[in-house]
Amino acid sequence: MYAVASQRTFNLRTTVQGGASKGGLRRHARKATFVVRASEEPASETPKATESASAMPNEQAATPPPPPPAPKTPGFGELMAFSGPAPEIINGRLAMIAFVAALGAELSTGESVLTQFKDAPVGVIGTFLLFSAASLIPMFKNADREAIGPLTPQVELTNGRAAMLGFASLLLVEGFRGAALF
């Protein structure tokens, strides 16, 4: 909705019949202020093209502007590029899952991360593929990443980075010790 307001002051001269001046005419000046407001008219249900075409036969009827072009959907190469959005988001989500799952399984079974992977490679690879696809689909559709309460996209990136460092540290500590951390 467009709205325009302008204010102008005009000097008006009025003539008043009668009065005490010579000849019975008295002139005085006064100021008047006009406020002009304009807004876009609401769209009507009846088409006005026929009315405007009949009112102005020499001018062509105004055509509406073309719709804006559809947003370009990014390709797989653009999303997975080094500077693309997908690698950090996907790696962060996978690291969050891997760190919590590895730490939980290590606490309950006492096995190291590499032993856990050796025992169930299909489950780990299946989880990897499932979460990678679930992260890529909204990116292909140009979906906005919205905040849900305190969980914002920036918080997700920060937690993902911390999980990547935590999972790498867990692997390093277990590699130097030669056994599970807990």
PDB file of N, CA and C in Angstrom, residues 1-2 38-44 48:
ATOM      1  N   MET A   1       0.871  -1.157   0.000  1.00  0.00           N
ATOM      2  CA  MET A   1       0.000   0.000   0.000  1.00  0.00           C
ATOM      3  C   MET A   1       0.918   1.220   0.000  1.00  0.00           C
ATOM      4  N   TYR A   2       0.760   2.062  -0.986  1.00  0.00           N
ATOM      5  CA  TYR A   2       1.540   3.277  -1.075  1.00  0.00           C
ATOM      6  C   TYR A   2       0.767   4.413  -0.425  1.00  0.00           C
ATOM      7  N   ALA A  38      -2.594  10.506  -0.355  1.00  0.00           N
ATOM      8  CA  ALA A  38      -2.961   9.621  -1.454  1.00  0.00           C
ATOM      9  C   ALA A  38      -2.521   8.211  -1.111  1.00  0.00           C
ATOM     10  N   SER A  39      -3.313   7.255  -1.523  1.00  0.00           N
ATOM     11  CA  SER A  39      -2.945   5.855  -1.337  1.00  0.00           C
ATOM     12  C   SER A  39      -3.421   5.072  -2.541  1.00  0.00           C
ATOM     13  N   GLU A  40      -2.858   3.891  -2.692  1.00  0.00           N
ATOM     14  CA  GLU A  40      -3.203   3.042  -3.813  1.00  0.00           C
ATOM     15  C   GLU A  40      -4.635   2.551  -3.668  1.00  0.00           C
ATOM     16  N   GLU A  41      -5.351   2.557  -4.768  1.00  0.00           N
ATOM     17  CA  GLU A  41      -6.728   2.082  -4.729  1.00  0.00           C
ATOM     18  C   GLU A  41      -6.741   0.570  -4.631  1.00  0.00           C
ATOM     19  N   PRO A  42      -7.683   0.007  -3.874  1.00  0.00           N
ATOM     20  CA  PRO A  42      -7.763  -1.456  -3.815  1.00  0.00           C
ATOM     21  C   PRO A  42      -8.188  -2.014  -5.159  1.00  0.00           C
ATOM     22  N   ALA A  43      -7.741  -3.219  -5.433  1.00  0.00           N
ATOM     23  CA  ALA A  43      -8.082  -3.852  -6.705  1.00  0.00           C
ATOM     24  C   ALA A  43      -9.561  -4.176  -6.723  1.00  0.00           C
ATOM     25  N   SER A  44     -10.210  -3.836  -7.808  1.00  0.00           N
ATOM     26  CA  SER A  44     -11.642  -4.118  -7.916  1.00  0.00           C
ATOM     27  C   SER A  44     -11.832  -5.462  -8.590  1.00  0.00           C
ATOM     28  N   LYS A  48     -11.061  -3.254 -15.477  1.00  0.00           N
ATOM     29  CA  LYS A  48     -11.214  -1.879 -15.934  1.00  0.00           C
ATOM     30  C   LYS A  48     -10.543  -1.678 -17.288  1.00  0.00           C
TER      31      LYS A  48
END
